[in-house]
Amino acid sequence: MKLVGNWSYPTAIRFGAGRIAEIAEACKAAGISKPLLVTDKGLAAMEITTRTLDLMEAAGLGRAMFSEVDPNPTERNVEAGLKVYREGGYDGVIAFGGGSGLDLGKTLAFMAGQTRPLWDFEDIGDWWTRADPAGIHPIVAVPTTAGTGSEVGRAGVITNSDSHEKKIIFHPLMLPKVVICDPELTVGMPKFITAGTGLDAFAHCVEAYCSPHYHPMSQGIALEGMRLVKEYLPRAYADGSDLEARAHMMSAAAMGATAFQKGLGAIHALSHPIGAHRHTHHGTTNAVCMPAVLQFNRPAVEGVLAQAAAYLGIAGGFDGFAAYVDELNTSLGIPKTLTDLGVKDPNLDVLVRDALNDPSTGGNPVTMTAENTRPLLESLF
């Protein structure tokens, strides 16, 4: 099967190896004539980035880039990027990279024409209606990892540098106009990033599948996303040049982010504050948290995960699924505990508080409280 396609769900997606060559066409389709490419510091000098800038320049789009983006982007990164964007007179963003570059790029485009401060648009109630839609500039998204799925999302995760809380900035028009999913861009990912990002996609699918909210379309996407991760993440990890595995993992990443419209849960509610306070890799932190959260949610998810296990060819129902997750983590070099991940002397009171304030708690199958979340966190160290 040739792994190439043009998809229109949930936005226009140009999927296939080598399709970064269509970056100028994608910008034109999105209505962008003077783009600012936004990426993170680590990607700025890499060949995939310089090649993309060359393609932009050859098409008359210039080669402007902003790369002052932290691994967990903050409002300070947003402010610095907005200064460059507005002074340069750009009319759209190419959000390029993993979750940090994609989230920061999308947030810059969203904030380009807004007059209210960033935190006024946090994903609370109908706060998104505060935004001026005419001030939201178009986005072309180009993922270079296969995990976050931010390329098909309507939000950006930004860390408050004062409180160290991760905030979700949301607006329907933050959804990129065009996405280029080119698995060749992920071939150079090191093993630990392949593992962490791949397990981020898996966590998205697992939590969306287990969420108690009603959304059967997301349910089906999440289940098939889990299958793709099970089949192809070990292959991508073993051989980073396996383009078929890389392509299927890129699909799984987009599927996970599409599916979690149904909801996330305690994996992310715990991972977000840990990452915000201790700057751990998001997907790897999710992977460390996942086994304990599965047991925490067992009373509510035992049946649905037994069904998932059957579809995935895993024997033993819920217990078999949980054992599979443990084995997958081990095979991919994931630390057993947060202590092993490098999180020392945690302030559990702060982590519990921030976990309970995280929007992901709303999709957890078991209601999270201070009384049950603290021992859950303690078990991770």
CSV table of C-alpha atoms in Angstrom, one decimal:
chain,number,residue,atom,x,y,z
A,1,MET,CA,0.0,0.0,0.0
A,2,LYS,CA,1.4,3.4,-0.9
A,3,LEU,CA,1.3,5.6,2.2
A,4,VAL,CA,0.3,8.9,0.5
A,5,GLY,CA,-3.0,10.7,0.7
A,6,ASN,CA,-4.8,14.0,0.8
A,7,TRP,CA,-7.2,14.1,3.8
A,8,SER,CA,-9.8,16.7,4.9
A,9,TYR,CA,-10.3,15.6,8.4
A,10,PRO,CA,-10.1,17.4,10.7
A,11,THR,CA,-8.3,19.8,8.4
A,12,ALA,CA,-6.6,19.7,5.0
A,13,ILE,CA,-3.7,17.2,5.4
A,14,ARG,CA,-1.1,16.4,2.8
A,15,PHE,CA,0.3,13.1,3.9
A,16,GLY,CA,3.3,11.3,2.4
A,17,ALA,CA,7.0,11.0,2.1
A,18,GLY,CA,8.7,14.0,0.5
A,19,ARG,CA,5.7,16.3,0.6
A,20,ILE,CA,7.6,19.0,2.4
A,21,ALA,CA,8.4,20.0,-1.2
A,22,GLU,CA,4.8,21.3,-1.3
A,23,ILE,CA,5.4,23.9,1.4
A,24,ALA,CA,4.9,26.9,-1.0
A,25,GLU,CA,1.7,25.4,-2.4
A,26,ALA,CA,0.4,24.8,1.2
A,27,CYS,CA,1.1,28.4,2.1
A,28,LYS,CA,-0.7,29.6,-1.0
A,29,ALA,CA,-3.7,27.4,-0.1
A,30,ALA,CA,-3.7,28.9,3.4
A,31,GLY,CA,-3.5,32.5,2.1
A,32,ILE,CA,0.0,33.1,3.3
A,33,SER,CA,2.4,35.1,1.2
A,34,LYS,CA,5.0,36.2,3.9
A,35,PRO,CA,5.3,33.4,6.5
A,36,LEU,CA,7.3,33.3,9.7
A,37,LEU,CA,8.6,29.8,10.3
A,38,VAL,CA,8.4,29.0,14.1
A,39,THR,CA,10.4,26.2,15.5
A,40,ASP,CA,12.3,25.3,18.6
A,41,LYS,CA,16.0,26.0,19.4
A,42,GLY,CA,17.1,22.4,18.8
A,43,LEU,CA,15.6,22.2,15.3
A,44,ALA,CA,16.7,25.6,14.1
A,45,ALA,CA,20.0,24.5,12.6
A,46,MET,CA,19.0,21.0,11.5
A,47,GLU,CA,19.0,20.0,7.9
A,48,ILE,CA,15.2,19.4,7.7
A,49,THR,CA,14.8,23.1,8.8
A,50,THR,CA,17.3,24.6,6.5
A,51,ARG,CA,15.9,22.6,3.6
A,52,THR,CA,12.4,23.9,4.4
A,53,LEU,CA,13.8,27.5,4.6
A,54,ASP,CA,15.5,26.9,1.2
A,55,LEU,CA,12.2,25.8,-0.3
A,56,MET,CA,10.4,28.9,1.1
A,57,GLU,CA,13.1,31.2,-0.3
A,58,ALA,CA,13.1,29.6,-3.7
A,59,ALA,CA,9.3,30.1,-3.9
A,60,GLY,CA,9.6,33.8,-3.0
A,61,LEU,CA,8.3,33.4,0.5
A,62,GLY,CA,11.5,34.5,2.2
A,63,ARG,CA,13.3,32.5,4.9
A,64,ALA,CA,12.2,34.2,8.1
A,65,MET,CA,12.5,32.1,11.2
A,66,PHE,CA,11.8,32.5,15.0
A,67,SER,CA,13.3,29.7,17.1
A,68,GLU,CA,13.5,31.2,20.7
A,69,VAL,CA,11.1,28.5,21.8
A,70,ASP,CA,11.7,26.5,25.1
A,71,PRO,CA,10.9,22.8,25.4
A,72,ASN,CA,7.8,23.8,27.4
A,73,PRO,CA,7.0,27.2,25.7
A,74,THR,CA,6.1,30.1,28.0
A,75,GLU,CA,4.3,33.4,27.6
A,76,ARG,CA,7.7,35.0,27.4
A,77,ASN,CA,8.4,33.0,24.2
A,78,VAL,CA,5.0,34.2,22.9
A,79,GLU,CA,5.8,37.8,23.7
A,80,ALA,CA,9.2,37.6,22.0
A,81,GLY,CA,7.7,35.9,19.0
A,82,LEU,CA,4.9,38.4,18.6
A,83,LYS,CA,7.5,41.3,18.6
A,84,VAL,CA,9.3,39.6,15.7
A,85,TYR,CA,6.1,38.7,13.9
A,86,ARG,CA,4.5,42.1,14.1
A,87,GLU,CA,7.6,44.1,13.3
A,88,GLY,CA,8.3,41.9,10.3
A,89,GLY,CA,4.8,42.3,8.9
A,90,TYR,CA,4.2,38.6,8.4
A,91,ASP,CA,0.8,37.3,7.4
A,92,GLY,CA,0.9,33.7,8.6
A,93,VAL,CA,2.9,31.1,10.5
A,94,ILE,CA,4.6,27.9,9.4
A,95,ALA,CA,4.5,26.0,12.7
A,96,PHE,CA,7.4,23.5,12.4
A,97,GLY,CA,8.6,20.9,14.8
A,98,GLY,CA,7.4,18.9,17.8
A,99,GLY,CA,4.8,20.0,20.3
A,100,SER,CA,6.7,23.0,21.5
A,101,GLY,CA,7.3,24.5,18.0
A,102,LEU,CA,3.7,23.7,16.9
A,103,ASP,CA,2.1,25.1,20.0
A,104,LEU,CA,4.1,28.2,20.0
A,105,GLY,CA,3.6,28.8,16.3
A,106,LYS,CA,-0.1,28.3,16.6
A,107,THR,CA,-0.4,30.6,19.6
A,108,LEU,CA,1.6,33.4,17.8
A,109,ALA,CA,-0.8,33.2,14.8
A,110,PHE,CA,-3.7,33.3,17.2
A,111,MET,CA,-2.4,36.3,19.1
A,112,ALA,CA,-1.1,38.2,16.1
A,113,GLY,CA,-4.1,40.6,15.9
A,114,GLN,CA,-5.4,40.3,19.5
A,115,THR,CA,-5.4,43.3,22.0
A,116,ARG,CA,-6.2,41.3,25.2
A,117,PRO,CA,-3.5,39.5,27.1
A,118,LEU,CA,-2.8,35.8,26.4
A,119,TRP,CA,-4.3,34.4,29.6
A,120,ASP,CA,-7.7,35.9,28.8
A,121,PHE,CA,-8.0,33.1,26.2
A,122,GLU,CA,-7.4,30.1,28.5
A,123,ASP,CA,-9.6,27.1,27.7
A,124,ILE,CA,-12.2,28.0,30.4
A,125,GLY,CA,-15.9,28.1,29.6
A,126,ASP,CA,-16.5,30.4,26.6
A,127,TRP,CA,-13.4,32.5,27.1
A,128,TRP,CA,-12.4,31.8,23.5
A,129,THR,CA,-15.3,34.0,22.4
A,130,ARG,CA,-13.3,37.0,23.7
A,131,ALA,CA,-10.9,36.7,20.7
A,132,ASP,CA,-11.3,38.8,17.6
A,133,PRO,CA,-11.5,36.2,14.8
A,134,ALA,CA,-10.3,38.7,12.2
A,135,GLY,CA,-7.0,39.0,14.2
A,136,ILE,CA,-6.2,35.3,14.0
A,137,HIS,CA,-3.7,34.7,11.2
A,138,PRO,CA,-3.5,31.5,9.1
A,139,ILE,CA,-1.3,28.5,10.0
A,140,VAL,CA,0.5,25.8,8.0
A,141,ALA,CA,1.6,23.1,10.4
A,142,VAL,CA,4.5,20.7,9.7
A,143,PRO,CA,5.2,18.1,12.4
A,144,THR,CA,8.7,16.7,12.7
A,145,THR,CA,7.8,14.2,15.5
A,146,ALA,CA,5.1,11.6,15.8
A,147,GLY,CA,3.4,12.1,19.1
A,148,THR,CA,1.8,15.4,20.1
A,149,GLY,CA,-0.6,15.7,17.2
A,150,SER,CA,-0.7,19.4,17.7
A,151,GLU,CA,-0.8,19.8,14.0
A,152,VAL,CA,-4.5,18.9,14.0
A,153,GLY,CA,-5.4,20.6,17.3
A,154,ARG,CA,-7.3,23.8,18.1
A,155,ALA,CA,-5.2,24.8,21.0
A,156,GLY,CA,-1.7,25.5,22.2
A,157,VAL,CA,-0.2,24.5,25.6
A,158,ILE,CA,1.7,27.4,27.1
A,159,THR,CA,3.5,27.4,30.5
A,160,ASN,CA,3.0,30.3,32.9
A,161,SER,CA,6.6,31.2,33.8
A,162,ASP,CA,5.5,32.7,37.2
A,163,SER,CA,3.2,30.0,38.5
A,164,HIS,CA,4.7,27.1,36.4
A,165,GLU,CA,1.3,26.0,35.4
A,166,LYS,CA,0.6,24.7,31.9
A,167,LYS,CA,-2.4,26.6,30.4
A,168,ILE,CA,-4.4,25.6,27.3
A,169,ILE,CA,-5.0,28.5,24.9
A,170,PHE,CA,-8.0,27.5,22.8
A,171,HIS,CA,-9.9,28.8,19.7
A,172,PRO,CA,-11.5,26.9,16.9
A,173,LEU,CA,-9.6,29.0,14.4
A,174,MET,CA,-6.2,27.9,15.8
A,175,LEU,CA,-6.7,24.7,13.8
A,176,PRO,CA,-4.1,24.9,11.0
A,177,LYS,CA,-5.4,25.6,7.5
A,178,VAL,CA,-3.1,23.1,5.9
A,179,VAL,CA,-0.9,20.3,7.4
A,180,ILE,CA,2.0,18.6,5.8
A,181,CYS,CA,2.7,15.2,7.3
A,182,ASP,CA,6.0,14.1,5.8
A,183,PRO,CA,7.4,11.0,7.6
A,184,GLU,CA,10.8,11.7,6.1
A,185,LEU,CA,11.1,14.6,8.5
A,186,THR,CA,10.9,12.2,11.5
A,187,VAL,CA,13.7,9.8,10.3
A,188,GLY,CA,16.4,11.6,12.2
A,189,MET,CA,14.7,11.4,15.6
A,190,PRO,CA,16.9,9.8,18.3
A,191,LYS,CA,15.6,6.7,20.0
A,192,PHE,CA,14.5,8.4,23.2
A,193,ILE,CA,12.5,11.0,21.3
A,194,THR,CA,10.9,8.3,19.1
A,195,ALA,CA,9.9,6.4,22.3
A,196,GLY,CA,8.6,9.5,24.2
A,197,THR,CA,6.7,11.0,21.4
A,198,GLY,CA,5.3,7.6,20.3
A,199,LEU,CA,4.0,6.9,23.8
A,200,ASP,CA,2.5,10.4,23.9
A,201,ALA,CA,0.4,9.4,20.9
A,202,PHE,CA,-0.5,6.1,22.7
A,203,ALA,CA,-1.5,8.0,25.9
A,204,HIS,CA,-3.7,10.3,23.8
A,205,CYS,CA,-5.5,7.3,22.3
A,206,VAL,CA,-5.8,5.4,25.6
A,207,GLU,CA,-7.2,8.3,27.5
A,208,ALA,CA,-9.6,9.3,24.7
A,209,TYR,CA,-10.8,5.7,24.5
A,210,CYS,CA,-11.3,5.5,28.3
A,211,SER,CA,-13.0,8.9,28.7
A,212,PRO,CA,-16.5,8.6,29.9
A,213,HIS,CA,-17.8,11.2,27.5
A,214,TYR,CA,-19.9,10.3,24.5
A,215,HIS,CA,-18.1,10.6,21.2
A,216,PRO,CA,-18.2,7.3,19.2
A,217,MET,CA,-16.2,8.8,16.3
A,218,SER,CA,-13.3,9.6,18.6
A,219,GLN,CA,-13.7,6.2,20.2
A,220,GLY,CA,-13.0,4.4,16.9
A,221,ILE,CA,-10.1,6.6,16.0
A,222,ALA,CA,-8.5,6.1,19.4
A,223,LEU,CA,-8.8,2.3,19.1
A,224,GLU,CA,-7.2,2.2,15.7
A,225,GLY,CA,-4.5,4.7,16.8
A,226,MET,CA,-3.6,2.2,19.6
A,227,ARG,CA,-3.2,-0.5,17.1
A,228,LEU,CA,-0.9,1.5,14.9
A,229,VAL,CA,1.3,2.3,17.9
A,230,LYS,CA,1.4,-1.3,18.9
A,231,GLU,CA,2.4,-2.5,15.5
A,232,TYR,CA,4.8,0.3,14.4
A,233,LEU,CA,6.4,2.1,17.4
A,234,PRO,CA,8.7,-0.9,18.1
A,235,ARG,CA,9.7,-0.9,14.5
A,236,ALA,CA,10.4,2.8,14.4
A,237,TYR,CA,12.4,2.6,17.6
A,238,ALA,CA,14.5,-0.4,16.3
A,239,ASP,CA,15.1,1.2,12.9
A,240,GLY,CA,14.7,4.9,12.6
A,241,SER,CA,15.0,4.7,8.8
A,242,ASP,CA,11.9,2.4,8.6
A,243,LEU,CA,9.8,4.8,6.6
A,244,GLU,CA,6.7,2.7,6.7
A,245,ALA,CA,6.8,2.6,10.5
A,246,ARG,CA,7.5,6.3,10.6
A,247,ALA,CA,4.5,7.0,8.4
A,248,HIS,CA,2.1,4.9,10.5
A,249,MET,CA,3.3,6.6,13.7
A,250,MET,CA,2.7,10.0,12.1
A,251,SER,CA,-0.8,8.9,11.4
A,252,ALA,CA,-1.2,7.6,15.0
A,253,ALA,CA,-0.1,11.0,16.4
A,254,ALA,CA,-2.7,12.9,14.4
A,255,MET,CA,-5.3,10.3,15.3
A,256,GLY,CA,-4.6,10.6,19.0
A,257,ALA,CA,-5.0,14.4,18.9
A,258,THR,CA,-8.2,14.1,16.9
A,259,ALA,CA,-9.6,11.5,19.3
A,260,PHE,CA,-8.9,13.4,22.5
A,261,GLN,CA,-11.7,15.8,21.6
A,262,LYS,CA,-13.5,13.1,23.7
A,263,GLY,CA,-11.3,13.9,26.7
A,264,LEU,CA,-8.0,13.2,28.4
A,265,GLY,CA,-7.5,12.1,32.0
A,266,ALA,CA,-5.2,11.6,34.9
A,267,ILE,CA,-2.1,10.7,32.8
A,268,HIS,CA,-2.1,14.2,31.4
A,269,ALA,CA,-3.4,15.9,34.6
A,270,LEU,CA,-0.3,14.5,36.4
A,271,SER,CA,2.2,14.9,33.5
A,272,HIS,CA,1.4,18.6,32.8
A,273,PRO,CA,2.4,20.0,36.3
A,274,ILE,CA,5.4,17.7,36.5
A,275,GLY,CA,6.6,18.9,33.1
A,276,ALA,CA,5.9,22.5,34.0
A,277,HIS,CA,7.7,22.5,37.3
A,278,ARG,CA,10.6,20.0,36.4
A,279,HIS,CA,10.9,20.4,32.6
A,280,THR,CA,10.6,16.7,31.9
A,281,HIS,CA,9.8,15.4,28.4
A,282,HIS,CA,6.1,15.4,28.1
A,283,GLY,CA,5.6,12.1,26.3
A,284,THR,CA,8.1,10.3,28.5
A,285,THR,CA,6.4,11.6,31.6
A,286,ASN,CA,3.1,10.4,30.2
A,287,ALA,CA,4.6,7.0,29.8
A,288,VAL,CA,5.9,6.8,33.3
A,289,CYS,CA,2.5,7.8,34.7
A,290,MET,CA,0.4,5.5,32.5
A,291,PRO,CA,0.8,2.1,34.4
A,292,ALA,CA,-0.2,3.6,37.7
A,293,VAL,CA,-3.1,5.6,36.2
A,294,LEU,CA,-4.5,2.5,34.5
A,295,GLN,CA,-4.7,0.8,37.9
A,296,PHE,CA,-6.2,3.9,39.5
A,297,ASN,CA,-8.9,3.9,36.8
A,298,ARG,CA,-9.4,0.1,36.8
A,299,PRO,CA,-12.9,0.1,38.4
A,300,ALA,CA,-14.2,2.3,35.6
A,301,VAL,CA,-12.2,1.1,32.6
A,302,GLU,CA,-11.7,-2.6,33.1
A,303,GLY,CA,-14.4,-3.6,30.6
A,304,VAL,CA,-13.6,-1.2,27.8
A,305,LEU,CA,-9.9,-2.0,28.0
A,306,ALA,CA,-10.6,-5.7,27.9
A,307,GLN,CA,-12.5,-4.9,24.6
A,308,ALA,CA,-9.5,-2.9,23.4
A,309,ALA,CA,-7.1,-5.7,24.3
A,310,ALA,CA,-9.2,-8.2,22.2
A,311,TYR,CA,-9.0,-5.9,19.2
A,312,LEU,CA,-5.3,-5.4,19.7
A,313,GLY,CA,-4.6,-9.1,19.9
A,314,ILE,CA,-3.6,-8.9,23.6
A,315,ALA,CA,-4.7,-11.9,25.7
A,316,GLY,CA,-5.9,-11.5,29.3
A,317,GLY,CA,-8.3,-8.6,29.2
A,318,PHE,CA,-7.5,-5.6,31.4
A,319,ASP,CA,-4.6,-7.4,33.1
A,320,GLY,CA,-3.1,-8.4,29.8
A,321,PHE,CA,-3.4,-4.8,28.5
A,322,ALA,CA,-1.7,-3.4,31.7
A,323,ALA,CA,1.1,-6.0,31.4
A,324,TYR,CA,1.5,-5.0,27.7
A,325,VAL,CA,1.9,-1.3,28.7
A,326,ASP,CA,4.6,-2.3,31.3
A,327,GLU,CA,6.4,-4.4,28.7
A,328,LEU,CA,6.2,-1.7,26.0
A,329,ASN,CA,7.7,0.9,28.4
A,330,THR,CA,10.5,-1.4,29.3
A,331,SER,CA,11.3,-2.3,25.7
A,332,LEU,CA,11.5,1.4,24.9
A,333,GLY,CA,13.8,2.3,27.8
A,334,ILE,CA,11.2,4.3,29.7
A,335,PRO,CA,12.1,4.9,33.4
A,336,LYS,CA,10.0,3.0,35.9
A,337,THR,CA,9.4,6.0,38.3
A,338,LEU,CA,9.5,9.7,38.2
A,339,THR,CA,12.5,9.5,40.5
A,340,ASP,CA,14.3,7.5,37.8
A,341,LEU,CA,13.2,10.2,35.3
A,342,GLY,CA,15.1,12.8,37.4
A,343,VAL,CA,12.3,14.3,39.4
A,344,LYS,CA,13.8,14.8,42.9
A,345,ASP,CA,12.3,16.2,46.1
A,346,PRO,CA,8.8,16.9,44.6
A,347,ASN,CA,6.5,19.4,46.2
A,348,LEU,CA,3.5,17.0,46.3
A,349,ASP,CA,1.1,19.7,47.6
A,350,VAL,CA,1.8,21.9,44.6
A,351,LEU,CA,1.6,19.0,42.1
A,352,VAL,CA,-1.7,17.7,43.6
A,353,ARG,CA,-3.1,21.2,43.4
A,354,ASP,CA,-2.0,21.8,39.8
A,355,ALA,CA,-3.2,18.3,38.7
A,356,LEU,CA,-6.7,18.9,40.1
A,357,ASN,CA,-6.8,22.3,38.3
A,358,ASP,CA,-5.7,20.8,35.0
A,359,PRO,CA,-8.5,20.6,32.4
A,360,SER,CA,-7.6,16.9,31.7
A,361,THR,CA,-9.2,15.9,35.1
A,362,GLY,CA,-12.6,16.4,33.5
A,363,GLY,CA,-12.1,13.4,31.2
A,364,ASN,CA,-10.8,11.0,33.8
A,365,PRO,CA,-13.1,8.0,34.3
A,366,VAL,CA,-12.6,8.0,38.1
A,367,THR,CA,-13.2,11.4,39.8
A,368,MET,CA,-9.9,12.9,41.0
A,369,THR,CA,-9.8,14.4,44.5
A,370,ALA,CA,-7.1,15.5,46.8
A,371,GLU,CA,-7.6,12.4,48.8
A,372,ASN,CA,-7.0,9.9,45.9
A,373,THR,CA,-4.6,12.0,43.8
A,374,ARG,CA,-1.9,12.4,46.4
A,375,PRO,CA,-1.4,8.6,46.9
A,376,LEU,CA,-1.5,8.2,43.1
A,377,LEU,CA,1.4,10.7,42.8
A,378,GLU,CA,3.3,9.2,45.7
A,379,SER,CA,3.2,5.8,44.0
A,380,LEU,CA,5.1,7.3,41.0
A,381,PHE,CA,8.2,8.1,43.0
